[in-house]
Amino acid sequence: MNERRKPYPFDRLEPKWQAIWDETRAFHAPNPGEDNFDPNKPKFYVLDMFPYPSGAGLHVGHPEGYTATDIIARYKRLNGFNVLHPMGWDAFGLPAEQYAIKTGQHPAVTTRENVAKFKAQLKRIGFSYDWEREINTTDPAYYKWTQWIFLQIYNSWFNPKTKKAEPISTYRGDDPDGVRLAYVAEVPVNWCPELGTVLANEEVIDGKSEVGGYPVVRRPMRQWMLRITAFADRLLDGLEDLDWPKGIKLLQQNWIGKSEGAEIDFKIDRHEGKIRVFTTRPDTLYGGTFLVLAPEHSLVDLIVTEEQWPDVREYREKTARKSDLERAELTKEKTGVFTGACAINPATEQKIPIWIADYVLLGYGTGAIGGVPAHDERDLEFAKKFDLPIVEVVQPLGDQPAFGFVGDGIAINSPIINGLPTAEAKKKITRWLEERGQGKGAINYKLRDWLFSRQRYWGEPFPIVWQVSRHQALTESELPLEPPALEDFKPTGTGEPPLAKAKDWVRYSEAATRETNTMPQWAGSCWYYLRFCDPQNDRRFVGEETERYWMGGANDEARMTNDERMTKPESTGSSSFVIRHSSFQSTPGGVDLYIGGVEHAVLHLLYARFWHKVLFDLGHVSKPEPFQRLVNQGMILGEDNRKMSKRWGNVIDPLDVIEIYGADAFRCYEMFMGPLEQMKPWSMKGVEGVSRFLARVWRLMMTENQAGEWELSAAVQEIEPTKAQQKITHATVKKVTEDIEGLAFNTAISQMMIFVNAFTNTEAIPVSAMRTFLVLLNPFAPHISSELWQQLKNPGAITEQTWPVYDEKLLVEDEIEIVLQVNGKVRDRIKVPLDATNDQLDAAARGNEKVRNAVGSQTVRKVVVVANKLVNVVAA
RNA sequence: GCCGAUGUGGCGAAAUGGCAGACGCAACGGACUUAAAAUCCGUUGGGCUUAAACGGCCCGUGCCGGUUCGAGUCCGGCCAUCGGCACCA
């Protein structure tokens, strides 16, 4: 293998062109104000989800999305766009810290090494990133602004009147700390005693830590929270005008989990207070035969009777010991305990028992529910188990039984709303409750506020100090706040963050100490797309004009004009990928195309949208949404059809592939495998096939002389292409253009293969067709196309050319083949002139011998003629 | 349980409601070669018919039904695989 001849000298030419691109700054995107900035060029911002630089390096899954965006970036440049296509490192995070704990090596060192490795891999693939814009979330010059944005959030509140984030100075109440968008609360967290640290929800799998598999328990701790719930409605509504996959929108919708209903107050028998419950079905109030409180509900202590107290206490203790997983165990039976107290159903005025049960969650709604067993599965199960009364109050429209019916129907046994359909019954009973001061319409969300602090070393420190148990923001001039140099990164074991060990650092002044929590890994990735616009700016997180240019609508007009000049696909069909040609109206999102894994469907994308909206409200960014168009690439599996992992030994390193087949073959194979969004297995044989295609491209224009050197083939000549050659060239321009626009790279490559096959074994190859082809190939295989472009002695670099345009007129044939069907089955094919009329086609079909045979003794009932396509003779 | 995605040759996959399987892989046959590799040419969904070739015929896109002159594609109902959520009142 080692001495095996390369099918073409990619090992020489790929590094050569990569060096040229670096030297000529070929892919540098100038910002407004830079010397070579051209205000007439429309902008295009195409972004990858930047990676966490792990020690393992990239595997072939990472570059799938990166290759797709690179093709788009190069294509857009050839179409006259100023393209922002950056790359950077999301480098804070647990693995580097864990490694530090094990080896004592500082995370900064590990991070530097890993970044170098990742960058070398990416550069060898030949991506056209503007490396001058490289950023790293662990760089103080970067996280200075992460901390700055945190302070913007900290110094803001959500004004319910304007439904916007506003500076805290506009707040007129008496508890500013109670309304800030960043606040401190005592909340239950995932505490892992073994790791001595708190874990994020996503780091807990089935009640165990993702790292090490140690048990995780819930424990209340003082935490920083971000008030994302205030934006729930805007995060929900904002989805509408984004070009995102439907599934992702749905996931976010479900995550936000908006539900409309009512809050109803139940008086407590022989007690002062009342119990408030949330329900989406106020129309079933008459069927409410019991109340259930979450075991942790604060009212439980007040209402429980003397004799029930031992049972209640035991149940609460048992519940507290359960992990979330055990508690959510669906197969188990319902459990619960009677409190001894009763409430009054405001509709029936009957006394109903109050229970506690762990199927009611403290964190949702009011932590209490009204049990309507006849029309709720869970309540029914509970009522059956504990022998509670069941009253039917909804009559289904069909002939189903009312018992256990959970859908919409007609209210029965409910004097105030009898006979009303569910929707109206809800409205009327809610009004009735409102009039009597016993309830009101209410909306609830599943979305919780964002737990924003971590007890970790390797993250952004909070720019906050504490003085007499009150928090206070640092001033902007004190940023960046760097973490202290620590020898020992180990968790303290008490839940106190490692930063607390740096006593000198913690002591801010005589009276004040620093916050010792750090921010979660999400923080850096919440705004990195903004920093890419202006990565070296040391006065602002992003320059105003620059932000308007790359993230705003100021340039939409230029883009529109440019698009009109461009070849537009005829009809884009049903593909979900169509790049909207600026839609001729302003869109809410700034980044034009964002490609990344579906695993970030909810958290990263929701968090980033939240920060962006705060920045938008405060006037720091120009559009309300960060990402206009989102595409998720599918996972690449190992050759054995299993997920790539060390465990199966099926991980493939891009550099190993490139060593044998070259970067261009690697890129093309990544795209040729199948549709971008689909999950698909890797195949080395497949890479070989694509590599053969590139070798055929090479030999189309190059031959080996006697000395074994490659030189321009004599077959390539300055001649007019034949009609057939012209036709396939234009067909290829059309297909490749449309397929890139639709992100259907696999079929674009197929078409280029068809093109090359058509020219293989041709004695005289017209150089004009080759020129056109090389530009089409360039986004996919930039190295080989650059080299051949130079070998053909074309003026200028291929990266400076303009994308070819096709002529529809050259695609039409003089004679077309028409399919003749009888009853939908193909019987024959005939050639007819292009201008054949329907009558002529009809007659030709009826007269055709094979058609007549197939019709036999049947009568022709009808003849369907589809112009330029087929004739179907219907006989019976 | 709920929500979503997917289901087409030996394999990866194509196919505005209009010739199913483009393109690639693998396999087989041939040319070149002392030989092999590489390269080039050809065959390749299944079955039947025919001595053979040519040809001809039937079946075929997870299953069942529907709409239509015509369905891989649209509609309804199932099944399987994968992914997400999971007592959210």
PDB file of N, CA, C and O in Angstrom, chain A residues 255-291:
ATOM      1  N   TRP A 255     -40.768  21.816  24.073  1.00  0.00           N
ATOM      2  CA  TRP A 255     -39.899  22.126  25.191  1.00  0.00           C
ATOM      3  C   TRP A 255     -40.459  23.325  25.961  1.00  0.00           C
ATOM      4  O   TRP A 255     -40.475  23.338  27.188  1.00  0.00           O
ATOM      5  N   ILE A 256     -40.912  24.319  25.216  1.00  0.00           N
ATOM      6  CA  ILE A 256     -41.504  25.494  25.849  1.00  0.00           C
ATOM      7  C   ILE A 256     -42.844  25.095  26.473  1.00  0.00           C
ATOM      8  O   ILE A 256     -43.186  25.540  27.560  1.00  0.00           O
ATOM      9  N   GLY A 257     -43.567  24.218  25.791  1.00  0.00           N
ATOM     10  CA  GLY A 257     -44.752  23.589  26.371  1.00  0.00           C
ATOM     11  C   GLY A 257     -45.811  24.533  26.906  1.00  0.00           C
ATOM     12  O   GLY A 257     -46.191  24.464  28.073  1.00  0.00           O
ATOM     13  N   LYS A 258     -46.298  25.397  26.028  1.00  0.00           N
ATOM     14  CA  LYS A 258     -47.319  26.343  26.466  1.00  0.00           C
ATOM     15  C   LYS A 258     -48.677  25.644  26.577  1.00  0.00           C
ATOM     16  O   LYS A 258     -49.081  24.935  25.669  1.00  0.00           O
ATOM     17  N   SER A 259     -49.355  25.822  27.707  1.00  0.00           N
ATOM     18  CA  SER A 259     -50.724  25.311  27.744  1.00  0.00           C
ATOM     19  C   SER A 259     -51.641  26.321  28.422  1.00  0.00           C
ATOM     20  O   SER A 259     -51.293  26.928  29.430  1.00  0.00           O
ATOM     21  N   GLU A 260     -52.804  26.489  27.823  1.00  0.00           N
ATOM     22  CA  GLU A 260     -53.760  27.483  28.303  1.00  0.00           C
ATOM     23  C   GLU A 260     -54.850  26.811  29.103  1.00  0.00           C
ATOM     24  O   GLU A 260     -55.298  25.724  28.773  1.00  0.00           O
ATOM     25  N   GLY A 261     -55.260  27.463  30.154  1.00  0.00           N
ATOM     26  CA  GLY A 261     -56.315  26.900  30.990  1.00  0.00           C
ATOM     27  C   GLY A 261     -56.726  27.916  32.029  1.00  0.00           C
ATOM     28  O   GLY A 261     -56.875  29.099  31.722  1.00  0.00           O
ATOM     29  N   ALA A 262     -56.878  27.447  33.268  1.00  0.00           N
ATOM     30  CA  ALA A 262     -57.316  28.359  34.332  1.00  0.00           C
ATOM     31  C   ALA A 262     -56.695  27.947  35.650  1.00  0.00           C
ATOM     32  O   ALA A 262     -56.340  26.778  35.857  1.00  0.00           O
ATOM     33  N   GLU A 263     -56.542  28.942  36.511  1.00  0.00           N
ATOM     34  CA  GLU A 263     -56.182  28.656  37.893  1.00  0.00           C
ATOM     35  C   GLU A 263     -57.454  28.770  38.718  1.00  0.00           C
ATOM     36  O   GLU A 263     -58.220  29.726  38.571  1.00  0.00           O
ATOM     37  N   ILE A 264     -57.684  27.780  39.547  1.00  0.00           N
ATOM     38  CA  ILE A 264     -58.911  27.754  40.336  1.00  0.00           C
ATOM     39  C   ILE A 264     -58.537  27.655  41.811  1.00  0.00           C
ATOM     40  O   ILE A 264     -57.659  26.859  42.187  1.00  0.00           O
ATOM     41  N   ASP A 265     -59.176  28.490  42.625  1.00  0.00           N
ATOM     42  CA  ASP A 265     -58.909  28.459  44.057  1.00  0.00           C
ATOM     43  C   ASP A 265     -59.941  27.585  44.770  1.00  0.00           C
ATOM     44  O   ASP A 265     -61.146  27.741  44.561  1.00  0.00           O
ATOM     45  N   PHE A 266     -59.433  26.653  45.579  1.00  0.00           N
ATOM     46  CA  PHE A 266     -60.310  25.805  46.386  1.00  0.00           C
ATOM     47  C   PHE A 266     -60.196  26.244  47.842  1.00  0.00           C
ATOM     48  O   PHE A 266     -59.081  26.305  48.372  1.00  0.00           O
ATOM     49  N   LYS A 267     -61.311  26.556  48.471  1.00  0.00           N
ATOM     50  CA  LYS A 267     -61.288  26.856  49.910  1.00  0.00           C
ATOM     51  C   LYS A 267     -60.996  25.558  50.660  1.00  0.00           C
ATOM     52  O   LYS A 267     -61.382  24.474  50.216  1.00  0.00           O
ATOM     53  N   ILE A 268     -60.291  25.720  51.789  1.00  0.00           N
ATOM     54  CA  ILE A 268     -59.984  24.537  52.582  1.00  0.00           C
ATOM     55  C   ILE A 268     -60.970  24.471  53.748  1.00  0.00           C
ATOM     56  O   ILE A 268     -61.197  25.474  54.427  1.00  0.00           O
ATOM     57  N   ASP A 269     -61.539  23.303  53.936  1.00  0.00           N
ATOM     58  CA  ASP A 269     -62.517  23.101  55.001  1.00  0.00           C
ATOM     59  C   ASP A 269     -61.851  23.294  56.368  1.00  0.00           C
ATOM     60  O   ASP A 269     -60.809  22.691  56.649  1.00  0.00           O
ATOM     61  N   ARG A 270     -62.439  24.123  57.194  1.00  0.00           N
ATOM     62  CA  ARG A 270     -61.964  24.389  58.555  1.00  0.00           C
ATOM     63  C   ARG A 270     -60.537  24.974  58.588  1.00  0.00           C
ATOM     64  O   ARG A 270     -59.755  24.720  59.472  1.00  0.00           O
ATOM     65  N   HIS A 271     -60.161  25.713  57.497  1.00  0.00           N
ATOM     66  CA  HIS A 271     -58.866  26.382  57.475  1.00  0.00           C
ATOM     67  C   HIS A 271     -59.030  27.725  56.810  1.00  0.00           C
ATOM     68  O   HIS A 271     -59.987  27.945  56.048  1.00  0.00           O
ATOM     69  N   GLU A 272     -58.065  28.582  57.062  1.00  0.00           N
ATOM     70  CA  GLU A 272     -58.112  29.918  56.484  1.00  0.00           C
ATOM     71  C   GLU A 272     -57.816  29.923  54.991  1.00  0.00           C
ATOM     72  O   GLU A 272     -58.573  30.428  54.182  1.00  0.00           O
ATOM     73  N   GLY A 273     -56.677  29.327  54.645  1.00  0.00           N
ATOM     74  CA  GLY A 273     -56.116  29.494  53.299  1.00  0.00           C
ATOM     75  C   GLY A 273     -56.919  28.845  52.187  1.00  0.00           C
ATOM     76  O   GLY A 273     -58.048  28.388  52.402  1.00  0.00           O
ATOM     77  N   LYS A 274     -56.335  28.854  51.019  1.00  0.00           N
ATOM     78  CA  LYS A 274     -56.961  28.179  49.891  1.00  0.00           C
ATOM     79  C   LYS A 274     -55.885  27.507  49.049  1.00  0.00           C
ATOM     80  O   LYS A 274     -54.697  27.850  49.159  1.00  0.00           O
ATOM     81  N   ILE A 275     -56.310  26.568  48.260  1.00  0.00           N
ATOM     82  CA  ILE A 275     -55.365  25.849  47.407  1.00  0.00           C
ATOM     83  C   ILE A 275     -55.642  26.227  45.967  1.00  0.00           C
ATOM     84  O   ILE A 275     -56.784  26.157  45.503  1.00  0.00           O
ATOM     85  N   ARG A 276     -54.596  26.666  45.293  1.00  0.00           N
ATOM     86  CA  ARG A 276     -54.752  27.058  43.897  1.00  0.00           C
ATOM     87  C   ARG A 276     -54.265  25.915  43.009  1.00  0.00           C
ATOM     88  O   ARG A 276     -53.169  25.381  43.213  1.00  0.00           O
ATOM     89  N   VAL A 277     -55.094  25.526  42.053  1.00  0.00           N
ATOM     90  CA  VAL A 277     -54.672  24.476  41.115  1.00  0.00           C
ATOM     91  C   VAL A 277     -54.680  25.052  39.704  1.00  0.00           C
ATOM     92  O   VAL A 277     -55.386  26.010  39.428  1.00  0.00           O
ATOM     93  N   PHE A 278     -53.862  24.451  38.847  1.00  0.00           N
ATOM     94  CA  PHE A 278     -53.890  24.818  37.430  1.00  0.00           C
ATOM     95  C   PHE A 278     -54.521  23.680  36.654  1.00  0.00           C
ATOM     96  O   PHE A 278     -54.233  22.509  36.901  1.00  0.00           O
ATOM     97  N   THR A 279     -55.382  24.015  35.705  1.00  0.00           N
ATOM     98  CA  THR A 279     -55.977  22.988  34.864  1.00  0.00           C
ATOM     99  C   THR A 279     -56.185  23.513  33.451  1.00  0.00           C
ATOM    100  O   THR A 279     -56.412  24.696  33.250  1.00  0.00           O
ATOM    101  N   THR A 280     -56.055  22.616  32.499  1.00  0.00           N
ATOM    102  CA  THR A 280     -56.368  23.007  31.120  1.00  0.00           C
ATOM    103  C   THR A 280     -57.839  22.710  30.832  1.00  0.00           C
ATOM    104  O   THR A 280     -58.331  23.036  29.769  1.00  0.00           O
ATOM    105  N   ARG A 281     -58.499  22.061  31.770  1.00  0.00           N
ATOM    106  CA  ARG A 281     -59.893  21.677  31.551  1.00  0.00           C
ATOM    107  C   ARG A 281     -60.806  22.206  32.654  1.00  0.00           C
ATOM    108  O   ARG A 281     -61.429  21.421  33.396  1.00  0.00           O
ATOM    109  N   PRO A 282     -60.924  23.537  32.769  1.00  0.00           N
ATOM    110  CA  PRO A 282     -61.824  24.076  33.798  1.00  0.00           C
ATOM    111  C   PRO A 282     -63.262  23.598  33.590  1.00  0.00           C
ATOM    112  O   PRO A 282     -64.048  23.569  34.538  1.00  0.00           O
ATOM    113  N   ASP A 283     -63.583  23.181  32.377  1.00  0.00           N
ATOM    114  CA  ASP A 283     -64.943  22.711  32.090  1.00  0.00           C
ATOM    115  C   ASP A 283     -65.292  21.416  32.822  1.00  0.00           C
ATOM    116  O   ASP A 283     -66.453  21.024  32.884  1.00  0.00           O
ATOM    117  N   THR A 284     -64.262  20.748  33.363  1.00  0.00           N
ATOM    118  CA  THR A 284     -64.535  19.489  34.065  1.00  0.00           C
ATOM    119  C   THR A 284     -64.620  19.697  35.580  1.00  0.00           C
ATOM    120  O   THR A 284     -64.606  18.727  36.341  1.00  0.00           O
ATOM    121  N   LEU A 285     -64.727  20.950  35.998  1.00  0.00           N
ATOM    122  CA  LEU A 285     -64.686  21.264  37.429  1.00  0.00           C
ATOM    123  C   LEU A 285     -65.712  20.476  38.249  1.00  0.00           C
ATOM    124  O   LEU A 285     -65.433  20.031  39.359  1.00  0.00           O
ATOM    125  N   TYR A 286     -66.904  20.292  37.666  1.00  0.00           N
ATOM    126  CA  TYR A 286     -67.943  19.557  38.396  1.00  0.00           C
ATOM    127  C   TYR A 286     -67.558  18.104  38.654  1.00  0.00           C
ATOM    128  O   TYR A 286     -68.110  17.447  39.527  1.00  0.00           O
ATOM    129  N   GLY A 287     -66.608  17.612  37.857  1.00  0.00           N
ATOM    130  CA  GLY A 287     -66.166  16.226  38.038  1.00  0.00           C
ATOM    131  C   GLY A 287     -65.000  16.113  38.993  1.00  0.00           C
ATOM    132  O   GLY A 287     -64.470  15.020  39.208  1.00  0.00           O
ATOM    133  N   GLY A 288     -64.580  17.243  39.579  1.00  0.00           N
ATOM    134  CA  GLY A 288     -63.428  17.225  40.492  1.00  0.00           C
ATOM    135  C   GLY A 288     -63.819  16.644  41.828  1.00  0.00           C
ATOM    136  O   GLY A 288     -64.537  17.276  42.600  1.00  0.00           O
ATOM    137  N   THR A 289     -63.361  15.459  42.135  1.00  0.00           N
ATOM    138  CA  THR A 289     -63.798  14.771  43.348  1.00  0.00           C
ATOM    139  C   THR A 289     -62.719  14.687  44.416  1.00  0.00           C
ATOM    140  O   THR A 289     -62.936  14.137  45.483  1.00  0.00           O
ATOM    141  N   PHE A 290     -61.538  15.202  44.110  1.00  0.00           N
ATOM    142  CA  PHE A 290     -60.467  15.253  45.111  1.00  0.00           C
ATOM    143  C   PHE A 290     -59.399  16.231  44.638  1.00  0.00           C
ATOM    144  O   PHE A 290     -59.387  16.634  43.478  1.00  0.00           O
ATOM    145  N   LEU A 291     -58.523  16.635  45.531  1.00  0.00           N
ATOM    146  CA  LEU A 291     -57.367  17.461  45.178  1.00  0.00           C
ATOM    147  C   LEU A 291     -56.114  16.666  45.477  1.00  0.00           C
ATOM    148  O   LEU A 291     -56.085  15.862  46.396  1.00  0.00           O
TER     149      LEU A 291
END
